[in-house]
Coordinates of C-alpha atoms in Angstrom, one line a residue:
X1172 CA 115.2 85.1 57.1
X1173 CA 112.4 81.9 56.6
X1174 CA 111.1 80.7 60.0
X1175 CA 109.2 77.9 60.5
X1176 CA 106.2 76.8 58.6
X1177 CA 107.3 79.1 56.2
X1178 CA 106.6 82.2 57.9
X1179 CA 108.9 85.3 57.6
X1180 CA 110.3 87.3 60.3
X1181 CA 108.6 90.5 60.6
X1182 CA 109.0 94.1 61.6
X1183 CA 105.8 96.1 63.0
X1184 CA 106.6 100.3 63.2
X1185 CA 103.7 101.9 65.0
X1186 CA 102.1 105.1 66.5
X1187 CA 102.7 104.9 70.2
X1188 CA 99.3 105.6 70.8
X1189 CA 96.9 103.2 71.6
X1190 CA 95.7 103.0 68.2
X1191 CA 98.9 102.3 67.1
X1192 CA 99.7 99.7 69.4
X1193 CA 96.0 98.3 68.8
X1194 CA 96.7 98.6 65.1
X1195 CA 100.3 96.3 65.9
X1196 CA 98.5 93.7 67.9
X1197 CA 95.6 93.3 65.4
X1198 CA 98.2 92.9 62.6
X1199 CA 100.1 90.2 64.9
X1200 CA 96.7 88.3 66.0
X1201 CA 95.2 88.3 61.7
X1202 CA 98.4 86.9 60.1
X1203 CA 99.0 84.7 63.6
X1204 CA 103.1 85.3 63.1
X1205 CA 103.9 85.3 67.0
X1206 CA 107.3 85.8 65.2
X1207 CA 107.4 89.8 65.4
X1208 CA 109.3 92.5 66.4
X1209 CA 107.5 95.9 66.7
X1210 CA 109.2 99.3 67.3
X1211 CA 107.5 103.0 67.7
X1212 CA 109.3 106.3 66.6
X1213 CA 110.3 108.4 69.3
X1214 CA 107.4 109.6 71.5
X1215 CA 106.7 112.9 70.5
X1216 CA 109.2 112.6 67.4
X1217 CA 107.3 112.4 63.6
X1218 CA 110.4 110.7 62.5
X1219 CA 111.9 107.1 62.1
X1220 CA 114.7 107.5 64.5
X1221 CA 118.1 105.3 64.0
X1222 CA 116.6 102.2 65.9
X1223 CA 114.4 102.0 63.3
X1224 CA 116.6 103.0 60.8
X1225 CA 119.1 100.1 61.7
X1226 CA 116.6 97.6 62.3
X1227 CA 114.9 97.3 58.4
X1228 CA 117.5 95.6 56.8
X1229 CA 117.0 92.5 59.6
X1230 CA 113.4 92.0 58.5
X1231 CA 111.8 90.4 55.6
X1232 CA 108.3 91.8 55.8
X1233 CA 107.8 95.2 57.3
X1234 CA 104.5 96.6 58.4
X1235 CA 104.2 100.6 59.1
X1236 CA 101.1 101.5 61.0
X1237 CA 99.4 104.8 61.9
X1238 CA 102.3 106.6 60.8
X1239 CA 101.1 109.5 58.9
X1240 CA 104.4 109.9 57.6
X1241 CA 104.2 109.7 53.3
X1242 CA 107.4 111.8 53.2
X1243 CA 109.6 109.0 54.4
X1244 CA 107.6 106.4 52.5
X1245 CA 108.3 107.8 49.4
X1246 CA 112.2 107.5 50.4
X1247 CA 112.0 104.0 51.7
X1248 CA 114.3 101.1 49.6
X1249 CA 112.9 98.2 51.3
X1250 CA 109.2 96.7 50.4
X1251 CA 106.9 97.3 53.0
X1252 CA 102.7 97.8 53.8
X1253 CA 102.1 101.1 55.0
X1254 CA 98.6 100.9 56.6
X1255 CA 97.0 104.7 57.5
X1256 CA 93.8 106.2 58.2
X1257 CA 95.2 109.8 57.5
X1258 CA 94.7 112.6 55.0
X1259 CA 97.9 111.6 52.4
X1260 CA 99.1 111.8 49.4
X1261 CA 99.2 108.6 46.9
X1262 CA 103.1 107.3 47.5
X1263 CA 104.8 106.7 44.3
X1264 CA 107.7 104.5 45.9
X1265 CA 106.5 101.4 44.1
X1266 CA 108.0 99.2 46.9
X1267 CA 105.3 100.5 49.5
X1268 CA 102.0 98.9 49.4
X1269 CA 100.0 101.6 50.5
X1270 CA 96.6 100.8 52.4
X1271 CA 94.6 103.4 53.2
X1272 CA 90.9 103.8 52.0
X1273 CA 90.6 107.8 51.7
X1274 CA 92.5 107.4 48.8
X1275 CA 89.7 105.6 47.4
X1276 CA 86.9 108.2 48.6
X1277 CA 85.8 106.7 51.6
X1278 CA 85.3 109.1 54.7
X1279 CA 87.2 109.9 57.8
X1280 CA 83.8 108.9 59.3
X1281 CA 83.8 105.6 58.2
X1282 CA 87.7 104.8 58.8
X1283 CA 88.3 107.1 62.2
X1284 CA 91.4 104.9 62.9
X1285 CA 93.9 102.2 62.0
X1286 CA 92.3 99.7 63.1
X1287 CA 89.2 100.6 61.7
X1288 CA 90.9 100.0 58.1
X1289 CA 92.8 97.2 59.2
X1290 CA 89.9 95.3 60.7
X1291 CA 88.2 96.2 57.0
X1292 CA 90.8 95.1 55.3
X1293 CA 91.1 92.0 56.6
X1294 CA 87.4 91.3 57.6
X1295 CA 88.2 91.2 61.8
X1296 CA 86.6 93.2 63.9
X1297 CA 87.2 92.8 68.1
X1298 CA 87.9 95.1 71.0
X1299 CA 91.4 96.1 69.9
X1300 CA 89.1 97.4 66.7
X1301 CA 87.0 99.7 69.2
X1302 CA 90.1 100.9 71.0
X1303 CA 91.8 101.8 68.1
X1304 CA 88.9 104.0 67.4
X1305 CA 88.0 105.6 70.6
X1306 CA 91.8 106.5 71.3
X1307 CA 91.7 108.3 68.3
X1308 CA 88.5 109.8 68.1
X1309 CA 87.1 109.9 71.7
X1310 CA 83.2 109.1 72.6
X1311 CA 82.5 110.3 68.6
X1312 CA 83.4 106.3 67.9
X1313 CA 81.0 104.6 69.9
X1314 CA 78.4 106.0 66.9
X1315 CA 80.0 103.9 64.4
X1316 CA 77.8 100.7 63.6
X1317 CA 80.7 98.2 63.6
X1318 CA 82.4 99.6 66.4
X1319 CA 78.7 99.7 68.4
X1320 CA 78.5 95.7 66.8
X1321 CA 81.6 94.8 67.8
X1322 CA 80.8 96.0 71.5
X1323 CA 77.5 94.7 71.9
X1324 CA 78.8 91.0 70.4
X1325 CA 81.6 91.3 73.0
X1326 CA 79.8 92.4 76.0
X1327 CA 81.9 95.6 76.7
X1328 CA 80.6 98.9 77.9
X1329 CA 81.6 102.5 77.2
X1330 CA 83.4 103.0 80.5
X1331 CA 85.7 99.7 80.4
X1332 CA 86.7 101.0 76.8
X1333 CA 87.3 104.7 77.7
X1334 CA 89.3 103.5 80.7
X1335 CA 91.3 100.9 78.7
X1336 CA 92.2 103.8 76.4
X1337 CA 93.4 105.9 79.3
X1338 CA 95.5 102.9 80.2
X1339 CA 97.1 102.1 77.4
X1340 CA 97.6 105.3 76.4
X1341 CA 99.2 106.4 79.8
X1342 CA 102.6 104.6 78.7
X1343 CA 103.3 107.6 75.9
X1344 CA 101.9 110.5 78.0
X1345 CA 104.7 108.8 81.2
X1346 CA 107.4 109.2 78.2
X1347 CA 107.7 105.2 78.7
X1348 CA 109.1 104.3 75.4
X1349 CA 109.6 100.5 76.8
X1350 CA 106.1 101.1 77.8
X1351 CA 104.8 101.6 74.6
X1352 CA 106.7 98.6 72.8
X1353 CA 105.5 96.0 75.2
X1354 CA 102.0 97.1 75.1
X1355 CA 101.7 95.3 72.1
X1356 CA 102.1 92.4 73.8
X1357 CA 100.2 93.1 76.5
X1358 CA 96.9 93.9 74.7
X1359 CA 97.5 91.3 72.2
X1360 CA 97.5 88.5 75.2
X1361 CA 95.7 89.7 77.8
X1362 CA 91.8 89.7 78.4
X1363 CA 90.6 93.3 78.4
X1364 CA 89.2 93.2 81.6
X1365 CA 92.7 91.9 83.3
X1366 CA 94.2 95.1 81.6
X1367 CA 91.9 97.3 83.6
X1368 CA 93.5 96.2 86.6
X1369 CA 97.1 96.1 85.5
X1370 CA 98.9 98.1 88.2
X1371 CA 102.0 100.0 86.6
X1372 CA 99.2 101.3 83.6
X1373 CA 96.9 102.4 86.9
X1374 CA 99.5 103.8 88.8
X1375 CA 100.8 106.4 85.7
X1376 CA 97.3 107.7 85.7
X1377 CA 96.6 109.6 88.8
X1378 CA 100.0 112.0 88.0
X1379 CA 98.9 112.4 84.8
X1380 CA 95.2 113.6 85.1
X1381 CA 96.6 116.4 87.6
X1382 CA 99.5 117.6 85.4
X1383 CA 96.3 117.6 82.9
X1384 CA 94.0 119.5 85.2
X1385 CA 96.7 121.8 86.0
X1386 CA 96.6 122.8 82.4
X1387 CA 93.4 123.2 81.7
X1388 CA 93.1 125.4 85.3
X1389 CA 95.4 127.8 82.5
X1390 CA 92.9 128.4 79.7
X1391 CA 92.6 131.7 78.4
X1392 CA 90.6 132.5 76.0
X1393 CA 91.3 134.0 72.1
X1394 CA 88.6 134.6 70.1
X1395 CA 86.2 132.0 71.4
X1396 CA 89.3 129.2 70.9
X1397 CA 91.3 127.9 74.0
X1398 CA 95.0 129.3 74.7
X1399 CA 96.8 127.2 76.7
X1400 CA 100.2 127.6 77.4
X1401 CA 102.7 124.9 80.1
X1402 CA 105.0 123.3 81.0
X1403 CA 105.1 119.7 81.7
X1404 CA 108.2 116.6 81.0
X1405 CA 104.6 114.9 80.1
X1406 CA 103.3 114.1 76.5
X1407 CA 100.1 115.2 77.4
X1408 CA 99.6 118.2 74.7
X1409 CA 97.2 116.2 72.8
X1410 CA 95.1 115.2 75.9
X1411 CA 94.8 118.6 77.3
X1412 CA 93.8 119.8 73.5
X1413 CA 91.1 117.0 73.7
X1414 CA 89.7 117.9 76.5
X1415 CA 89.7 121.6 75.8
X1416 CA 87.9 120.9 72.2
X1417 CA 85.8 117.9 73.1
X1418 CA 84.8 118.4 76.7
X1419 CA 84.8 121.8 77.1
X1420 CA 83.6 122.6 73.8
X1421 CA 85.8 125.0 72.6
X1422 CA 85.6 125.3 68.8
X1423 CA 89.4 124.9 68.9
X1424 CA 92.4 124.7 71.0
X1425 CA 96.2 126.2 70.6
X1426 CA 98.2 124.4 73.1
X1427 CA 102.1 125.0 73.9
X1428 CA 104.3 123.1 76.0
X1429 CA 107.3 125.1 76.3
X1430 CA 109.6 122.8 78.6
X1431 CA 108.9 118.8 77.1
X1432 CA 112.1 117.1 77.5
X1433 CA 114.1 120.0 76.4
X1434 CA 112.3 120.4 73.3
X1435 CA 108.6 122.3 72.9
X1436 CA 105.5 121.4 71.8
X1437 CA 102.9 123.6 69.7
X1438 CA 99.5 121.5 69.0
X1439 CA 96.2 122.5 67.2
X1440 CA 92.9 120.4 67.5
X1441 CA 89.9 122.1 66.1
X1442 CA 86.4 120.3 65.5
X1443 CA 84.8 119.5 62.6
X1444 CA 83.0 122.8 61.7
X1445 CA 85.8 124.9 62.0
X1446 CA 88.4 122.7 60.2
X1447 CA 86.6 123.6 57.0
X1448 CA 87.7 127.0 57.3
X1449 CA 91.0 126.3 58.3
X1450 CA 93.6 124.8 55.7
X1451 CA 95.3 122.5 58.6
X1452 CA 97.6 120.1 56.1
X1453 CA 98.5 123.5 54.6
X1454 CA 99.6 124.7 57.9
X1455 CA 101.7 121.7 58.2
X1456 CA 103.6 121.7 54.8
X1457 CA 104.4 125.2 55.7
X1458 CA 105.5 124.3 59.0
X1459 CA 107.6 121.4 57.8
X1460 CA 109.7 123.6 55.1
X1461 CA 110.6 126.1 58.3
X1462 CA 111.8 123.3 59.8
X1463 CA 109.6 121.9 62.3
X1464 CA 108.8 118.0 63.0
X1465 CA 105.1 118.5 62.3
X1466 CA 102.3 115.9 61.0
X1467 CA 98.3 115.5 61.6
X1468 CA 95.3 115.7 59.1
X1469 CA 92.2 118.0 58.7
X1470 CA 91.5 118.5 61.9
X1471 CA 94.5 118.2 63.9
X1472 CA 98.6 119.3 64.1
X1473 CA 101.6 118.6 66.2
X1474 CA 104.7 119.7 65.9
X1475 CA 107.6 119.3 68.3
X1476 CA 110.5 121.8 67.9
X1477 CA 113.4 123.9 69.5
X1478 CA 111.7 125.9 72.2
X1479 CA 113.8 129.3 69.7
X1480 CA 110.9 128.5 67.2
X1481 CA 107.7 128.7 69.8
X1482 CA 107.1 132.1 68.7
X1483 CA 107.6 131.9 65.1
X1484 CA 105.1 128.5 65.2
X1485 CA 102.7 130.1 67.1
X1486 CA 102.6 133.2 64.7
X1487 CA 102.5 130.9 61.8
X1488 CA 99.4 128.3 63.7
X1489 CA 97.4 131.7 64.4
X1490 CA 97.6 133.1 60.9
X1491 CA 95.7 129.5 60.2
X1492 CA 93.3 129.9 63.3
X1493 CA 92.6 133.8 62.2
X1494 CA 93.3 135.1 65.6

């Protein structure tokens, strides 16, 4: 329905990462609409659950951010602007607007995030820009010329940014779906340096880098890539393969949690170098036609499943690896 001065009520669907939520507060902040809803999938889940589902008939515009889910696109009956940073396929579903600048050539390098296109797109670059980026990519983002720019104009350091990534993103590894949706809000209105002292963000944190540690203190080795295998109620799968990959520089990392919620997780993250012998998106069609709830790009899968398929998707993400 019309709102006042002639805006329309609108829908936001996001990653629950902290690019996600970034990429839903810069949306919010460029077309000033303070009249928005904004909704993640599931944690964990690379699916529009039936919240979602329900809710895009009540919307007029609908935004779909960091969502590297084409498949569902394709299927969608309402208009909408699907803005991604992801490997993907062109989406024939004329009613999407699809906005995503690999599809025009452009590098992985030069859009690391969604609100690296986003701020592009529409010419707005500020710290939820450089968060979007460094959640996604890690301390690989602070070589990026706007994103040094945008930090140098802003008066920002390395640390503050890291740590305000650790925050935000501390509501999705906590399982805090709530979390997650009121972020938006919260990064959208509040000063970065109040965030780094909001309490219930700080307090996630300390349980979260042990259940991390206790992880990593499981590596074994396959290969020259990391094995880890645990169990944790946390979403911390893509933080423990982070840290395995980026800090302890391990070419690659295979990491299963076998007890998440009653459900189990199987993630890859390799770097660079090896993804080019590695046909990751391949590995992810595959797994999707067993079955699996599986997304990512070149360099990166997770899938969440029935713990009676870890076997069978480990089998099928070492046949990738070559272990």
């Amino acid at each position: 329905m019309k709102l006042k001065n002639g805006m329309m009520e609108m829908l936001i669907i996001h990653h629950w990462d902290t690019d996600g939520i970034c990429s839903a507060a810069k949306l919010v902040r460029i077309l000033d609409n303070d009249k928005y809803d904004n909704l993640s999938p599931l944690i964990g889940d690379f699916e529009f659950d039936k919240r979602i589902d329900d809710a895009l008939p009540k919307y007029d515009e609908i935004f779909v951010l960091d969502l590297n889910l084409p498949h569902i696109m394709e299927k969608m009956e309402r208009n909408m602007i699907f803005i991604d940073h992801h490997h993907q396929p062109l989406i024939k579903n004329r009613k999407v607007t699809q906005i995503n600048p690999l599809l025009e050539g452009r590098s992985a390098e030069e859009y690391p995030s969604a609100t690296t296109v986003i701020s592009d797109h529409y010419n707005s670059w500020d710290i939820l820009s450089v968060l979007g980026a460094v959640g996604d990519i890690g301390d690989k983002a602070f070589s990026h010329h706007k994103v040094q720019l945008t930090m140098e104009t802003a008066g920002i350091v390395k640390e503050d940014i890291n740590r305000l990534v650790a925050l935000i993103d501390s509501n999705y590894i906590a399982m805090d779906q709530d979390g997650v949706e009121k972020a938006v809000e919260q990064v959208l209105n509040e000063e970065p340096i109040d965030l780094l002292e909001f309490r219930k963000w700080n307090d996630n944190i300390g349980s979260i880098e042990r259940t991390i540690d206790n992880a990593l203190d499981s590596i074994e080795e396959i290969n020259g890539f990391a094995y880890i295998d645990f169990d944790s109620p946390y979403n911390i799968i893509s933080k423990v393969a982070r840290k395995a990959t980026w800090e302890m520089s391990y070419p690659g990392s295979l990491v299963i949690n076998r007890g998440f919620n009653g459900k189990a997780q199987t993630y890859l993250r390799v770097n660079d170098e090896t993804s080019n012998r590695m046909d990751i998106p391949g590995l992810i069609d595959d797994l999707k036609e067993m079955g699996v709830n599986a997304g990512g790009k070149k360099v990166v899968m997770g899938s969440i499943h029935s713990p009676e398929l870890i076997d069978v998707v480990i089998t099928r993400v070492k046949e990738t690896m070559g272990i």
